[in-house]
Amino acid sequence: MKDHFTLEQKVGQLFVLGFQGYELDRETRMLIETIQPGGFLLFQRNIENFDQIYNLTSRLRDMAGTPGLLAIDHEGGRVDRLKQLFAPIPSMAELAEAGTASLRLGARIIAAELEATGFNVDFAPVVDIRLPHSIITDRCLASSPLEVARLAAAFIEELSKRGVVTCAKHFPGLGGAVSDPHFSLPRIERTKRQIQYEDVIPFVRLFDQIGMIMICHAHYPSLGDDKPTPASLSSRVIGGLLRKKLGYKGIAITDDLTMGAVTSLGLTTDIFLRAIEAGNDLLLFSQTTPLVERAFHAIVKAARSSAALRGRVEEAVGRILTLKTRLEFVPPRYRTHMRARVNRQIDKLRKSVEPARTLVTSMLLKCPRVRSPLLVRGPAVGLYAFELGGTRCGYSCSRSESR
């Protein structure tokens, strides 16, 4: 298929784009027609009701020159993008704590919701191992690498049965992050041995099951990058560790390139070029801005004059199109009775994980005693108030669109 593509069409396949609103405005439509992106990422900001999301995903699918990747972050808990259409789903930590049967039921519910709304890619599961003081504790399945791999395999299996492509994240492991990459570049103080023999184990175990791996925006000094460099822009991490040492042959996708961890370095077209050269196949950008079009043209221009970059584009497009041949496009089923049936299953699931919720909540609220008022910004859903050593604290999510 790619032999019939122009260079511009090949470069377009590398882009996965997001946009604002329930419908495509004129500027966004024009940008999509120019770039012909390989896929789209939608958020809660794009979802109003069943009719609207059905029409939107159908339109995006028709606009794609090849079968389009229609992606969403849908894990449950605080990363539940469809909770305005369906009842909320418990978090991954709660599902895992409740047992494999509950986790599988949660995965089947997620798959049914995605099928009903027209998505074929879920940026899940999180396969980072749970570490002390992590910002993503409630999104992690377990603290043991092998247990994470086992539970993630069950989740992936259930989504795969419904034709949903999964994405393991965040390579090479975000469990050690104590700051949020949405705002700044985390520095992961894990030794090279810890990363290679603990953090990456779940990813390696899942190589044959997952559709893609998401590369995180965090700096890992022990992996050889002296200057603060996001893993998503590091050839040592992607080309060296993931590809050569671990032997991964599938698709690598960046985390959102609009995150503060990247923009703090200076968001220019050079970021997109660095991401491709480092070994990424898909470039995730959650906004359609003039920068995206400039980056598209910059990559096309650079690829015309660089055989090495052309080879990288060819390699990436080959992987993307191979994945797309496996996509199943079933017209979304969004009938009212399906919504009611899914909500009944969610109610059953929530009752089964109630004991686990108590345990996970107590785990999340563990914190040293403090002597002064403290505002904690980080992973939580909604706003919680609780007592820490006699001090009343607020614990709130500082960004709703966490990945």
Tab-separated table of C-alpha atoms in Angstrom:
chain	number	residue	atom	x	y	z
A	1	MET	CA	0.000	0.000	0.000
A	2	LYS	CA	2.720	2.486	0.957
A	3	ASP	CA	4.403	2.108	-2.455
A	4	HIS	CA	1.556	4.148	-3.915
A	5	PHE	CA	1.880	6.918	-1.308
A	6	THR	CA	3.556	10.236	-1.979
A	7	LEU	CA	6.149	11.395	0.540
A	8	GLU	CA	3.584	13.866	1.905
A	9	GLN	CA	1.069	11.070	2.467
A	10	LYS	CA	3.685	8.964	4.222
A	11	VAL	CA	4.644	11.795	6.567
A	12	GLY	CA	0.967	12.463	7.282
A	13	GLN	CA	0.595	8.895	8.531
A	14	LEU	CA	2.991	9.703	11.388
A	15	PHE	CA	0.618	12.247	12.955
A	16	VAL	CA	-2.114	11.524	15.504
A	17	LEU	CA	-3.994	14.761	16.136
A	18	GLY	CA	-6.476	16.134	18.638
A	19	PHE	CA	-8.671	19.208	18.349
A	20	GLN	CA	-11.163	21.308	20.290
A	21	GLY	CA	-14.937	21.021	20.226
A	22	TYR	CA	-17.720	18.645	19.306
A	23	GLU	CA	-17.356	19.258	15.566
A	24	LEU	CA	-14.564	20.028	13.129
A	25	ASP	CA	-14.280	23.724	12.385
A	26	ARG	CA	-13.198	25.007	8.982
A	27	GLU	CA	-9.530	25.510	9.927
A	28	THR	CA	-9.256	22.017	11.410
A	29	ARG	CA	-10.847	20.449	8.337
A	30	MET	CA	-8.388	22.274	6.093
A	31	LEU	CA	-5.444	21.152	8.228
A	32	ILE	CA	-6.634	17.546	8.139
A	33	GLU	CA	-7.020	17.710	4.357
A	34	THR	CA	-3.450	19.003	4.075
A	35	ILE	CA	-1.770	16.566	6.460
A	36	GLN	CA	-4.033	13.509	6.041
A	37	PRO	CA	-3.056	12.285	9.537
A	38	GLY	CA	-2.765	8.636	10.427
A	39	GLY	CA	-5.170	9.018	13.321
A	40	PHE	CA	-7.041	11.161	15.796
A	41	LEU	CA	-7.144	11.430	19.588
A	42	LEU	CA	-10.374	12.556	21.253
A	43	PHE	CA	-11.011	13.789	24.793
A	44	GLN	CA	-14.050	14.573	26.932
A	45	ARG	CA	-14.007	18.025	25.328
A	46	ASN	CA	-15.009	16.318	22.049
A	47	ILE	CA	-17.867	14.220	23.443
A	48	GLU	CA	-21.357	15.615	24.031
A	49	ASN	CA	-23.760	12.705	23.519
A	50	PHE	CA	-24.149	9.408	21.651
A	51	ASP	CA	-25.454	10.854	18.385
A	52	GLN	CA	-22.734	13.487	18.295
A	53	ILE	CA	-19.798	11.132	18.988
A	54	TYR	CA	-21.176	8.554	16.541
A	55	ASN	CA	-21.321	11.183	13.811
A	56	LEU	CA	-17.888	12.580	14.697
A	57	THR	CA	-16.012	9.258	14.743
A	58	SER	CA	-17.768	8.222	11.532
A	59	ARG	CA	-16.739	11.464	9.847
A	60	LEU	CA	-13.137	11.151	11.009
A	61	ARG	CA	-13.021	7.580	9.776
A	62	ASP	CA	-14.278	8.682	6.355
A	63	MET	CA	-11.771	11.563	6.188
A	64	ALA	CA	-8.765	9.309	6.697
A	65	GLY	CA	-7.008	8.324	3.483
A	66	THR	CA	-6.305	4.916	5.012
A	67	PRO	CA	-8.145	3.217	7.881
A	68	GLY	CA	-7.838	5.822	10.632
A	69	LEU	CA	-6.645	5.220	14.177
A	70	LEU	CA	-9.454	6.602	16.359
A	71	ALA	CA	-7.881	6.790	19.791
A	72	ILE	CA	-8.906	7.724	23.308
A	73	ASP	CA	-7.453	7.409	26.820
A	74	HIS	CA	-9.908	5.166	28.601
A	75	GLU	CA	-8.618	3.394	31.720
A	76	GLY	CA	-11.328	4.010	34.275
A	77	GLY	CA	-10.882	6.003	37.471
A	78	ARG	CA	-9.682	9.550	36.823
A	79	VAL	CA	-8.885	8.682	33.198
A	80	ASP	CA	-12.449	7.846	32.151
A	81	ARG	CA	-13.208	9.788	28.981
A	82	LEU	CA	-16.724	8.400	28.503
A	83	LYS	CA	-18.188	8.985	31.946
A	84	GLN	CA	-20.667	11.536	30.579
A	85	LEU	CA	-22.159	8.731	28.449
A	86	PHE	CA	-21.813	5.764	30.822
A	87	ALA	CA	-21.571	5.274	34.572
A	88	PRO	CA	-18.014	5.841	35.920
A	89	ILE	CA	-15.644	2.850	35.868
A	90	PRO	CA	-13.383	2.094	38.869
A	91	SER	CA	-9.667	2.783	38.534
A	92	MET	CA	-7.139	0.226	37.322
A	93	ALA	CA	-5.709	-0.027	40.833
A	94	GLU	CA	-9.151	-0.822	42.266
A	95	LEU	CA	-9.904	-3.376	39.552
A	96	ALA	CA	-6.548	-5.095	40.055
A	97	GLU	CA	-6.939	-5.154	43.835
A	98	ALA	CA	-10.384	-6.738	43.458
A	99	GLY	CA	-8.924	-9.596	41.407
A	100	THR	CA	-8.484	-10.786	37.850
A	101	ALA	CA	-12.192	-11.510	37.349
A	102	SER	CA	-13.109	-7.900	38.189
A	103	LEU	CA	-10.290	-6.605	36.000
A	104	ARG	CA	-11.509	-8.678	33.058
A	105	LEU	CA	-15.077	-7.470	33.574
A	106	GLY	CA	-13.841	-3.887	33.649
A	107	ALA	CA	-11.899	-4.482	30.434
A	108	ARG	CA	-14.957	-5.964	28.719
A	109	ILE	CA	-17.010	-2.940	29.751
A	110	ILE	CA	-14.345	-0.570	28.420
A	111	ALA	CA	-14.229	-2.510	25.140
A	112	ALA	CA	-18.020	-2.357	24.796
A	113	GLU	CA	-18.021	1.397	25.427
A	114	LEU	CA	-15.319	1.944	22.817
A	115	GLU	CA	-17.150	-0.184	20.280
A	116	ALA	CA	-20.377	1.714	20.927
A	117	THR	CA	-18.732	5.082	20.357
A	118	GLY	CA	-16.559	4.206	17.364
A	119	PHE	CA	-13.034	4.043	18.806
A	120	ASN	CA	-10.545	1.379	17.723
A	121	VAL	CA	-7.506	2.349	19.823
A	122	ASP	CA	-7.298	2.635	23.611
A	123	PHE	CA	-4.193	4.264	25.070
A	124	ALA	CA	-4.199	1.694	27.859
A	125	PRO	CA	-3.162	-0.166	29.914
A	126	VAL	CA	-0.679	1.594	32.166
A	127	VAL	CA	2.028	-1.004	32.817
A	128	ASP	CA	4.258	1.138	35.021
A	129	ILE	CA	5.076	-0.604	38.279
A	130	ARG	CA	3.714	0.981	41.445
A	131	LEU	CA	6.495	2.679	43.394
A	132	PRO	CA	6.420	4.785	46.590
A	133	HIS	CA	5.435	8.447	46.161
A	134	SER	CA	4.512	7.963	42.485
A	135	ILE	CA	2.139	10.449	40.845
A	136	ILE	CA	0.276	7.588	39.123
A	137	THR	CA	-0.288	5.146	42.000
A	138	ASP	CA	-4.029	4.887	41.336
A	139	ARG	CA	-3.396	4.030	37.692
A	140	CYS	CA	-0.911	1.226	38.344
A	141	LEU	CA	-1.886	-2.436	38.440
A	142	ALA	CA	0.691	-3.710	40.945
A	143	SER	CA	4.162	-3.231	42.406
A	144	SER	CA	5.542	-6.514	41.047
A	145	PRO	CA	6.669	-6.397	37.380
A	146	LEU	CA	5.437	-9.937	36.724
A	147	GLU	CA	2.076	-9.231	38.357
A	148	VAL	CA	1.694	-6.069	36.285
A	149	ALA	CA	2.400	-8.101	33.145
A	150	ARG	CA	-0.088	-10.802	34.126
A	151	LEU	CA	-2.909	-8.371	34.860
A	152	ALA	CA	-2.177	-6.229	31.810
A	153	ALA	CA	-2.261	-9.327	29.602
A	154	ALA	CA	-5.775	-10.090	30.870
A	155	PHE	CA	-6.892	-6.513	30.156
A	156	ILE	CA	-5.386	-6.581	26.656
A	157	GLU	CA	-6.948	-9.940	25.861
A	158	GLU	CA	-10.451	-8.679	26.621
A	159	LEU	CA	-10.049	-5.547	24.486
A	160	SER	CA	-8.500	-7.510	21.635
A	161	LYS	CA	-11.554	-9.782	21.495
A	162	ARG	CA	-13.604	-6.701	20.540
A	163	GLY	CA	-11.087	-5.516	17.941
A	164	VAL	CA	-9.632	-2.697	20.064
A	165	VAL	CA	-5.919	-1.952	19.650
A	166	THR	CA	-4.117	-1.445	22.964
A	167	CYS	CA	-1.123	0.692	23.907
A	168	ALA	CA	1.182	-0.116	26.837
A	169	LYS	CA	2.453	2.995	28.604
A	170	HIS	CA	4.674	4.765	29.707
A	171	PHE	CA	8.007	3.297	28.526
A	172	PRO	CA	10.526	2.842	30.071
A	173	GLY	CA	8.449	3.297	33.227
A	174	LEU	CA	6.845	6.306	34.894
A	175	GLY	CA	6.284	4.683	38.277
A	176	GLY	CA	9.246	6.537	39.756
A	177	ALA	CA	7.994	9.992	38.757
A	178	VAL	CA	7.190	12.368	41.608
A	179	SER	CA	6.421	15.334	39.345
A	180	ASP	CA	3.858	15.597	36.570
A	181	PRO	CA	5.114	15.627	32.939
A	182	HIS	CA	2.068	17.709	31.996
A	183	PHE	CA	3.878	20.626	33.636
A	184	SER	CA	7.606	19.882	33.785
A	185	LEU	CA	10.165	17.214	32.909
A	186	PRO	CA	10.351	14.554	35.659
A	187	ARG	CA	13.784	13.220	36.555
A	188	ILE	CA	13.529	9.476	37.248
A	189	GLU	CA	16.191	8.458	39.751
A	190	ARG	CA	16.209	4.754	38.926
A	191	THR	CA	19.425	2.859	38.303
A	192	LYS	CA	20.069	1.285	34.929
A	193	ARG	CA	19.712	-2.133	36.532
A	194	GLN	CA	16.362	-1.234	38.119
A	195	ILE	CA	15.054	-0.001	34.782
A	196	GLN	CA	16.260	-3.007	32.793
A	197	TYR	CA	15.353	-5.703	35.318
A	198	GLU	CA	12.197	-4.227	36.846
A	199	ASP	CA	10.583	-1.274	35.057
A	200	VAL	CA	10.685	-2.586	31.476
A	201	ILE	CA	9.757	-6.200	32.295
A	202	PRO	CA	5.973	-5.713	31.852
A	203	PHE	CA	6.545	-4.120	28.449
A	204	VAL	CA	8.793	-6.951	27.276
A	205	ARG	CA	6.321	-9.583	28.442
A	206	LEU	CA	3.585	-7.902	26.398
A	207	PHE	CA	5.482	-7.324	23.141
A	208	ASP	CA	3.475	-9.963	21.266
A	209	GLN	CA	0.070	-8.771	22.520
A	210	ILE	CA	0.089	-4.991	22.339
A	211	GLY	CA	-0.532	-2.812	19.302
A	212	MET	CA	1.906	-0.083	20.338
A	213	ILE	CA	4.035	1.313	23.160
A	214	MET	CA	3.815	4.911	24.368
A	215	ILE	CA	7.121	6.598	25.201
A	216	CYS	CA	6.977	8.926	28.186
A	217	HIS	CA	8.262	12.444	28.726
A	218	ALA	CA	10.698	11.852	31.580
A	219	HIS	CA	14.473	12.073	31.924
A	220	TYR	CA	16.439	8.950	32.903
A	221	PRO	CA	20.043	9.974	33.714
A	222	SER	CA	21.133	6.366	34.243
A	223	LEU	CA	20.322	5.537	30.610
A	224	GLY	CA	23.046	7.822	29.320
A	225	ASP	CA	21.480	11.178	28.468
A	226	ASP	CA	23.503	13.698	30.463
A	227	LYS	CA	21.423	16.715	29.460
A	228	PRO	CA	17.760	16.661	30.574
A	229	THR	CA	16.147	14.847	27.651
A	230	PRO	CA	12.665	13.309	27.559
A	231	ALA	CA	12.729	9.592	26.781
A	232	SER	CA	10.371	10.407	23.906
A	233	LEU	CA	13.178	12.363	22.223
A	234	SER	CA	16.041	10.045	23.183
A	235	SER	CA	17.611	7.694	20.644
A	236	ARG	CA	19.333	5.960	23.572
A	237	VAL	CA	15.972	5.035	25.083
A	238	ILE	CA	13.995	4.210	21.918
A	239	GLY	CA	16.572	3.193	19.321
A	240	GLY	CA	19.000	1.784	21.861
A	241	LEU	CA	17.085	0.235	24.767
A	242	LEU	CA	13.659	-0.473	23.264
A	243	ARG	CA	14.666	-1.468	19.738
A	244	LYS	CA	18.193	-2.903	19.900
A	245	LYS	CA	18.542	-4.259	23.420
A	246	LEU	CA	14.960	-5.437	24.019
A	247	GLY	CA	14.164	-6.250	20.386
A	248	TYR	CA	10.816	-4.487	20.066
A	249	LYS	CA	9.564	-4.472	16.455
A	250	GLY	CA	6.192	-2.773	16.879
A	251	ILE	CA	4.928	0.797	16.884
A	252	ALA	CA	6.353	3.396	19.267
A	253	ILE	CA	4.238	6.502	19.846
A	254	THR	CA	5.178	9.641	21.737
A	255	ASP	CA	3.149	10.840	24.655
A	256	ASP	CA	1.410	14.138	23.907
A	257	LEU	CA	3.972	16.587	22.535
A	258	THR	CA	2.029	19.530	23.987
A	259	MET	CA	2.922	18.528	27.564
A	260	GLY	CA	5.022	20.886	29.637
A	261	ALA	CA	7.859	18.355	29.837
A	262	VAL	CA	8.408	18.964	26.112
A	263	THR	CA	7.229	22.542	25.633
A	264	SER	CA	9.620	23.651	28.382
A	265	LEU	CA	12.434	22.721	25.978
A	266	GLY	CA	10.978	25.046	23.350
A	267	LEU	CA	8.139	23.796	21.181
A	268	THR	CA	9.401	24.126	17.616
A	269	THR	CA	9.282	21.968	14.496
A	270	ASP	CA	12.627	20.556	15.626
A	271	ILE	CA	10.813	18.640	18.393
A	272	PHE	CA	8.895	16.636	15.780
A	273	LEU	CA	12.060	15.865	13.822
A	274	ARG	CA	13.886	14.776	16.967
A	275	ALA	CA	10.991	12.504	17.913
A	276	ILE	CA	11.102	10.716	14.555
A	277	GLU	CA	14.891	10.453	14.511
A	278	ALA	CA	14.846	9.013	18.045
A	279	GLY	CA	12.746	6.080	16.808
A	280	ASN	CA	9.085	7.037	17.288
A	281	ASP	CA	6.656	5.957	14.593
A	282	LEU	CA	3.646	8.057	15.633
A	283	LEU	CA	3.710	11.665	16.833
A	284	LEU	CA	0.894	12.508	19.235
A	285	PHE	CA	-0.231	16.133	19.315
A	286	SER	CA	-3.457	16.888	21.156
A	287	GLN	CA	-4.095	20.243	19.458
A	288	THR	CA	-4.368	21.329	15.841
A	289	THR	CA	-2.273	24.487	15.670
A	290	PRO	CA	-0.218	26.219	12.968
A	291	LEU	CA	2.832	24.512	14.500
A	292	VAL	CA	1.505	21.116	13.396
A	293	GLU	CA	1.303	22.184	9.766
A	294	ARG	CA	4.754	23.779	9.937
A	295	ALA	CA	6.149	20.578	11.445
A	296	PHE	CA	4.520	18.510	8.710
A	297	HIS	CA	6.120	20.595	5.953
A	298	ALA	CA	9.472	20.659	7.803
A	299	ILE	CA	9.554	16.856	7.998
A	300	VAL	CA	8.656	16.508	4.311
A	301	LYS	CA	11.398	18.978	3.364
A	302	ALA	CA	13.990	17.291	5.588
A	303	ALA	CA	13.071	13.832	4.298
A	304	ARG	CA	13.593	14.959	0.691
A	305	SER	CA	17.188	15.890	1.451
A	306	SER	CA	18.077	13.127	3.940
A	307	ALA	CA	18.178	9.461	2.971
A	308	ALA	CA	18.424	8.511	6.648
A	309	LEU	CA	15.251	10.394	7.551
A	310	ARG	CA	13.433	9.010	4.495
A	311	GLY	CA	14.387	5.548	5.688
A	312	ARG	CA	13.002	6.328	9.138
A	313	VAL	CA	9.727	7.543	7.620
A	314	GLU	CA	9.475	4.412	5.450
A	315	GLU	CA	10.113	2.187	8.461
A	316	ALA	CA	7.487	3.959	10.556
A	317	VAL	CA	4.848	3.952	7.819
A	318	GLY	CA	5.442	0.250	7.232
A	319	ARG	CA	4.666	-0.484	10.885
A	320	ILE	CA	1.621	1.799	10.911
A	321	LEU	CA	0.062	0.295	7.800
A	322	THR	CA	0.737	-3.234	9.045
A	323	LEU	CA	-1.251	-2.400	12.180
A	324	LYS	CA	-4.037	-0.796	10.166
A	325	THR	CA	-4.585	-3.957	8.126
A	326	ARG	CA	-5.682	-5.593	11.402
A	327	LEU	CA	-8.249	-2.948	12.299
A	328	GLU	CA	-11.859	-3.985	12.302
A	329	PHE	CA	-14.303	-1.232	11.412
A	330	VAL	CA	-17.697	-2.189	12.744
A	331	PRO	CA	-20.381	0.523	12.654
A	332	PRO	CA	-20.686	1.818	16.231
A	333	ARG	CA	-23.642	0.430	18.133
A	334	TYR	CA	-25.046	3.196	20.278
A	335	ARG	CA	-28.604	2.076	20.886
A	336	THR	CA	-30.162	3.016	24.213
A	337	HIS	CA	-30.481	-0.586	25.361
A	338	MET	CA	-26.720	-1.088	24.933
A	339	ARG	CA	-26.031	1.889	27.184
A	340	ALA	CA	-28.417	0.514	29.814
A	341	ARG	CA	-26.817	-2.928	29.627
A	342	VAL	CA	-23.304	-1.515	30.027
A	343	ASN	CA	-24.382	0.611	32.989
A	344	ARG	CA	-25.850	-2.466	34.690
A	345	GLN	CA	-22.511	-4.216	34.253
A	346	ILE	CA	-20.684	-1.205	35.691
A	347	ASP	CA	-22.977	-1.236	38.732
A	348	LYS	CA	-22.148	-4.903	39.258
A	349	LEU	CA	-18.445	-4.134	38.840
A	350	ARG	CA	-18.461	-1.240	41.302
A	351	LYS	CA	-20.038	-3.438	43.967
A	352	SER	CA	-17.383	-6.097	43.435
A	353	VAL	CA	-14.517	-3.623	43.891
A	354	GLU	CA	-15.907	-1.755	46.914
A	355	PRO	CA	-13.565	-3.501	49.402
A	356	ALA	CA	-10.638	-2.762	47.079
A	357	ARG	CA	-11.655	0.903	46.838
A	358	THR	CA	-11.263	1.309	50.586
A	359	LEU	CA	-7.763	-0.164	50.426
A	360	VAL	CA	-6.669	1.901	47.421
A	361	THR	CA	-8.053	5.114	48.924
A	362	SER	CA	-6.098	4.563	52.130
A	363	MET	CA	-2.998	3.903	50.040
A	364	LEU	CA	-3.455	7.145	48.086
A	365	LEU	CA	-3.931	9.237	51.198
A	366	LYS	CA	-0.776	8.068	52.945
A	367	CYS	CA	1.372	11.092	53.563
A	368	PRO	CA	3.928	12.226	56.198
A	369	ARG	CA	2.685	14.343	59.078
A	370	VAL	CA	2.862	18.037	58.284
A	371	ARG	CA	2.980	21.081	60.522
A	372	SER	CA	1.512	23.686	58.183
A	373	PRO	CA	-1.383	23.907	55.733
A	374	LEU	CA	-0.638	21.920	52.602
A	375	LEU	CA	-2.232	21.902	49.167
A	376	VAL	CA	-1.394	18.713	47.320
A	377	ARG	CA	-1.834	18.807	43.548
A	378	GLY	CA	-1.688	15.482	41.809
A	379	PRO	CA	-3.517	12.283	40.975
A	380	ALA	CA	-7.058	12.246	42.249
A	381	VAL	CA	-10.539	12.464	40.876
A	382	GLY	CA	-12.580	15.438	41.987
A	383	LEU	CA	-11.602	17.128	45.231
A	384	TYR	CA	-10.945	15.376	48.512
A	385	ALA	CA	-10.404	16.822	51.944
A	386	PHE	CA	-8.723	14.765	54.616
A	387	GLU	CA	-6.762	15.074	57.817
A	388	LEU	CA	-2.966	14.773	57.875
A	389	GLY	CA	-1.420	15.097	61.277
A	390	GLY	CA	-4.114	17.535	62.341
A	391	THR	CA	-3.898	19.603	59.156
A	392	ARG	CA	-6.799	19.703	56.720
A	393	CYS	CA	-5.573	19.174	53.161
A	394	GLY	CA	-7.066	19.487	49.705
A	395	TYR	CA	-6.091	16.834	47.174
A	396	SER	CA	-7.112	17.665	43.642
A	397	CYS	CA	-6.373	16.781	40.044
A	398	SER	CA	-4.554	19.668	38.399
A	399	ARG	CA	-5.283	18.516	34.850
A	400	SER	CA	-8.182	16.415	33.680
A	401	GLU	CA	-6.571	15.110	30.528
A	402	SER	CA	-3.885	12.947	32.106
A	403	ARG	CA	-2.221	10.313	30.032
